[in-house]
Tab-separated table of C-alpha atoms in Angstrom:
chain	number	residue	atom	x	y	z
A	1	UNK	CA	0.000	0.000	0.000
A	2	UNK	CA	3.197	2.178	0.791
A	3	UNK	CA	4.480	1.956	-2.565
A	4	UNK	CA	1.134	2.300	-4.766
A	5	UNK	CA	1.139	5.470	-2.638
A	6	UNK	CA	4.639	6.525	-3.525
A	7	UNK	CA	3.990	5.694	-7.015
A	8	UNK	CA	0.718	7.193	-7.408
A	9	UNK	CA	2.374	10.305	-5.769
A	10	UNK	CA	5.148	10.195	-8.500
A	11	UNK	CA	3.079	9.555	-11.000
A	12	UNK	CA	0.851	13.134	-10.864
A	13	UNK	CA	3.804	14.657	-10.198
A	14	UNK	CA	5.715	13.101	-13.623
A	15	UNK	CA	2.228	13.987	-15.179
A	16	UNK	CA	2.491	17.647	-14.488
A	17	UNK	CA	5.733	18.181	-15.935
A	18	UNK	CA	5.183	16.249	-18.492
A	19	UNK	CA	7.747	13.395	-17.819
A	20	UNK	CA	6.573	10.986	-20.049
A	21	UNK	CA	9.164	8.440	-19.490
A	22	UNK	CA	8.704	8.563	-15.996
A	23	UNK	CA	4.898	8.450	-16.234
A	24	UNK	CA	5.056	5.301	-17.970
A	25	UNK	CA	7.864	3.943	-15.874
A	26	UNK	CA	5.189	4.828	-12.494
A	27	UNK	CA	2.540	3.190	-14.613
A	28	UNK	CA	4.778	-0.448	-14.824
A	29	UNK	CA	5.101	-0.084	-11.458
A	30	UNK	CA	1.822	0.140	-10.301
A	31	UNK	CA	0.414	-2.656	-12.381
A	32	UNK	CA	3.373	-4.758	-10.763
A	33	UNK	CA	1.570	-3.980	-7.783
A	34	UNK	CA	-1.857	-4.906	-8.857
A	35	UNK	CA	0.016	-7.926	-10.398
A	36	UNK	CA	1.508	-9.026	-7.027
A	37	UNK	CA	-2.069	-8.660	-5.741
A	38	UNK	CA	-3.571	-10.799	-8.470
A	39	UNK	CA	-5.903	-7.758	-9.408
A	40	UNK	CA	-5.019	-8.825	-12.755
A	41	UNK	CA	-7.715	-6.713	-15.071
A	42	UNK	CA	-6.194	-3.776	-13.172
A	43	UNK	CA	-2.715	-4.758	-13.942
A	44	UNK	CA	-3.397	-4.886	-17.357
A	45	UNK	CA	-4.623	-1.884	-17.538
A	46	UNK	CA	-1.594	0.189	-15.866
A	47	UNK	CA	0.901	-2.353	-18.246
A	48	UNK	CA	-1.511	-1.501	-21.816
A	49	UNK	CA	-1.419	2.599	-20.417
A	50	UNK	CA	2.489	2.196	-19.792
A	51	UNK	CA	2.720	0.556	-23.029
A	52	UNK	CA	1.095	2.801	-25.303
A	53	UNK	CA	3.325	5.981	-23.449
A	54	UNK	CA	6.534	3.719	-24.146
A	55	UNK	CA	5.477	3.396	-28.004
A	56	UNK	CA	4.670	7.132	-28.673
A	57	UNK	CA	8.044	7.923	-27.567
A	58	UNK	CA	9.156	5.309	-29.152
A	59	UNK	CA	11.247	3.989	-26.228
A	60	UNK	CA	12.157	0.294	-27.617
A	61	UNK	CA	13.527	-0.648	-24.502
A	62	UNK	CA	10.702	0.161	-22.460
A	63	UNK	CA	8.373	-1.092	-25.157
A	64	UNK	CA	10.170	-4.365	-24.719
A	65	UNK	CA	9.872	-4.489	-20.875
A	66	UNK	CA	6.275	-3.611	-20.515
A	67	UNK	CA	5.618	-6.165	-23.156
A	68	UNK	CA	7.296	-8.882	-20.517
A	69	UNK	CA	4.966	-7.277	-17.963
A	70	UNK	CA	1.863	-7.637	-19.997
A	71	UNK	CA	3.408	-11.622	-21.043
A	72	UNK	CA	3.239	-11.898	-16.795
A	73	UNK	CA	-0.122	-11.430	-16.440
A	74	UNK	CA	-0.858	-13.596	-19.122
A	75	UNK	CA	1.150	-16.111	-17.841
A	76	UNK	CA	-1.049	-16.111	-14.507
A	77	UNK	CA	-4.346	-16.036	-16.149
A	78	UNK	CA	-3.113	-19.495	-17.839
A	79	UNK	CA	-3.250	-17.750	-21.411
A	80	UNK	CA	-0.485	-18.686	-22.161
A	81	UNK	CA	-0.449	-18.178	-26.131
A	82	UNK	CA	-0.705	-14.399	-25.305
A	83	UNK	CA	1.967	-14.478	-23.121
A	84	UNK	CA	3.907	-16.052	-25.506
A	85	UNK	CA	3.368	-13.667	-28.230
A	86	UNK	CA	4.205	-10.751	-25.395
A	87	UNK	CA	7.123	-12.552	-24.583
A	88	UNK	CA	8.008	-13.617	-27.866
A	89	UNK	CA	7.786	-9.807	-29.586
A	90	UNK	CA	9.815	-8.718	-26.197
A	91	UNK	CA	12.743	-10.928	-27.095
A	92	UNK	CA	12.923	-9.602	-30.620
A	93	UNK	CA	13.265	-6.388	-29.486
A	94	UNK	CA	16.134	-7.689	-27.020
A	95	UNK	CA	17.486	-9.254	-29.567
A	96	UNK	CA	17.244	-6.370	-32.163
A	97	UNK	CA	18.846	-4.035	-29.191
A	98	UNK	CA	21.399	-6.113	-27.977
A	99	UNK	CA	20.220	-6.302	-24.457
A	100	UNK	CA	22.334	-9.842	-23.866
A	101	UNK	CA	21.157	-10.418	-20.645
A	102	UNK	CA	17.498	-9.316	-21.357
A	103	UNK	CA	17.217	-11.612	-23.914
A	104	UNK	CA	18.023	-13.976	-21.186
A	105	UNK	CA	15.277	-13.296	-19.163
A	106	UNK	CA	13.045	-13.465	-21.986
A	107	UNK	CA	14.027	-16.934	-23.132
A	108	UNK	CA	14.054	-18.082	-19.655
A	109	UNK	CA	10.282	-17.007	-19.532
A	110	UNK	CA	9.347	-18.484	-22.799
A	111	UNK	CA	11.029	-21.838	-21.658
A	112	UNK	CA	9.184	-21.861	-18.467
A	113	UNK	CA	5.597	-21.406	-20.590
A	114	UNK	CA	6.527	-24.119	-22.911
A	115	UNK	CA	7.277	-26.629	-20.031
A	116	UNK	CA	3.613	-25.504	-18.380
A	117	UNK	CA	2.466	-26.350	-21.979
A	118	UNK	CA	4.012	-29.486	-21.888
A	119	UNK	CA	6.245	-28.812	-24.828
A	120	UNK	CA	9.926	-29.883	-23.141
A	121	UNK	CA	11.475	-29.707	-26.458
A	122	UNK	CA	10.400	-25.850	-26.931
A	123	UNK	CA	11.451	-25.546	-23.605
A	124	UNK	CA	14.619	-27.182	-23.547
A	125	UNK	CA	16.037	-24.624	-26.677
A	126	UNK	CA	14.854	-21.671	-25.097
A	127	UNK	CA	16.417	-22.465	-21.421
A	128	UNK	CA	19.523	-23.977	-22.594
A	129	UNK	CA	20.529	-20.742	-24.513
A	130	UNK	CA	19.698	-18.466	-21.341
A	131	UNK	CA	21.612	-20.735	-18.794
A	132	UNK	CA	24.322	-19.977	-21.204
A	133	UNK	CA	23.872	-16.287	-21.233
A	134	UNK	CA	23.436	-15.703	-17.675
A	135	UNK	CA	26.672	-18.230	-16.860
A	136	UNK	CA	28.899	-15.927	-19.418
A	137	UNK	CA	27.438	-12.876	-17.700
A	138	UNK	CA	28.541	-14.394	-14.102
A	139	UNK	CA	24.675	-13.712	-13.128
A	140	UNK	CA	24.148	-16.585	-10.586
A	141	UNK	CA	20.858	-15.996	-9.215
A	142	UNK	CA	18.847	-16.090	-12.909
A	143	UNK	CA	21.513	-19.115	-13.606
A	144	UNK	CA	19.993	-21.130	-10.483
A	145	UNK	CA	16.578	-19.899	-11.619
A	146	UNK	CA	17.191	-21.079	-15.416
A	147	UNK	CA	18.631	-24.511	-14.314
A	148	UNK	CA	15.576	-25.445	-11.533
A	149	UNK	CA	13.245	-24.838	-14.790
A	150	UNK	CA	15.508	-27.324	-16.567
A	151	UNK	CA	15.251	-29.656	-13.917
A	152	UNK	CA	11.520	-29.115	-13.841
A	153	UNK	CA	11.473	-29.739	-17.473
A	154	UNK	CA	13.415	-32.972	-17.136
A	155	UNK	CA	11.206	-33.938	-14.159
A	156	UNK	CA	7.867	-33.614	-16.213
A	157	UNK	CA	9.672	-35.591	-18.871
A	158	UNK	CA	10.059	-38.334	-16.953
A	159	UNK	CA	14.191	-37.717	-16.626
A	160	UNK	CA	14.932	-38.085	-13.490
A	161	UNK	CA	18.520	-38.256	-13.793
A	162	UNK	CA	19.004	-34.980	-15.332
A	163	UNK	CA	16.529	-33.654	-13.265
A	164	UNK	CA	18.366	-34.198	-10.049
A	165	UNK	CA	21.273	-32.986	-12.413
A	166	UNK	CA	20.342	-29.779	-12.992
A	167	UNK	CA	17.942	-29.518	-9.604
A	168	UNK	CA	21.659	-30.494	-7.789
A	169	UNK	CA	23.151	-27.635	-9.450
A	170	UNK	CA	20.264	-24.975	-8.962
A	171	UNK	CA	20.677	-26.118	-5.129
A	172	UNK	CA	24.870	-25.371	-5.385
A	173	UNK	CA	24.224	-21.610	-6.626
C-alpha cells in the first residue's frame, strides 16, 4: 500500500511536468503492484497505459519491458499463447537491441511457458541458450533460476537423472 502510494504520488507529479518516461515507468510499477495482488484486469490496464506511453516515444527498450509485464499477467491467467506472443515480440526487441542479458530473461520465460504447456522440447532450446547467457554474464541468481526450470522440465519428462542434475546444481548456486 506504501508503494502504490509513492507511485501514485510520483506519478501526478511526472504527469504535471510532463515526464513521459517517468509516467510510464510509475505506470509499470503500479500494475506490478496490482500484479503481485492478483488484481489482474487492473494490472493490465496500468501495463496496456504504460505501453502505449513507451510506443509514442518510441522507447524500444521500455516497449520491450512492458511487453514482458503484460506476457506476466498472461502467464497467470493461464493464457499462455498471449503471453507467448508478449514474450516472444519482447525478445525480438532484445534481440534487435542487444540487451544480452534481457534476452536472457526473456528466453528463460518463454522456456518456463513451454514446459507448463508441456512442450519440453520448446522448452529445452529456449532455457539452454539463457543458462548460457546468464553463466557468461557471471549472473548466478537467474543461472539457479534457469537450471531449476531445466530440472523441472526434465522432471515432467520423466528424466529423473538430469533432473536431479540440474535440480543439484540450482541447489549449489
Amino acid at each position: 500500500e506504501n508503494g502504490l502510494e509513492a507511485y501514485t504520488t510520483a506519478l501526478q507529479i511526472d504527469t504535471r511536468l510532463g515526464a513521459y518516461e517517468n509516467v510510464s515507468i510509475s505506470l509499470n510499477a503500479i500494475g506490478k503492484i496490482h500484479e503481485l495482488w492478483r488484481d489482474f484486469d487492473t494490472a493490465l490496464e496500468f501495463f496496456f497505459r504504460s505501453l502505449e506511453i513507451s510506443r509514442q516515444l518510441n522507447n524500444l527498450n521500455q516497449i520491450s519491458v512492458r511487453k514482458a509485464s503484460i506476457a506476466s499477467v498472461y502467464k497467470s491467467l493461464h493464457k499462455f499463447d498471449l503471453a507467448l506472443e508478449y514474450l516472444e515480440q519482447s525478445l525480438a526487441l532484445e534481440t534487435e537491441l542487444g540487451n544480452e542479458v534481457r534476452r536472457g530473461y526473456r528466453m528463460d520465460q518463454i522456456g518456463e511457458i513451454y514446459t507448463t504447456m508441456g512442450d519440453y522440447k520448446k522448452a529445452e532450446g529456449m532455457l539452454m541458450p539463457a543458462l548460457q547467457i546468464f553463466q557468461d554474464n557471471n549472473i548466478h541468481i537467474s543461472e539457479s533460476i534457469v537450471l531449476n526450470h531445466l530440472a523441472l522440465n526434465y522432471m515432467k519428462k520423466g528424466e529423473y537423472d538430469n533432473a536431479l542434475y540440474y535440480y543439484n546444481q540450482s541447489l549449489e548456486i
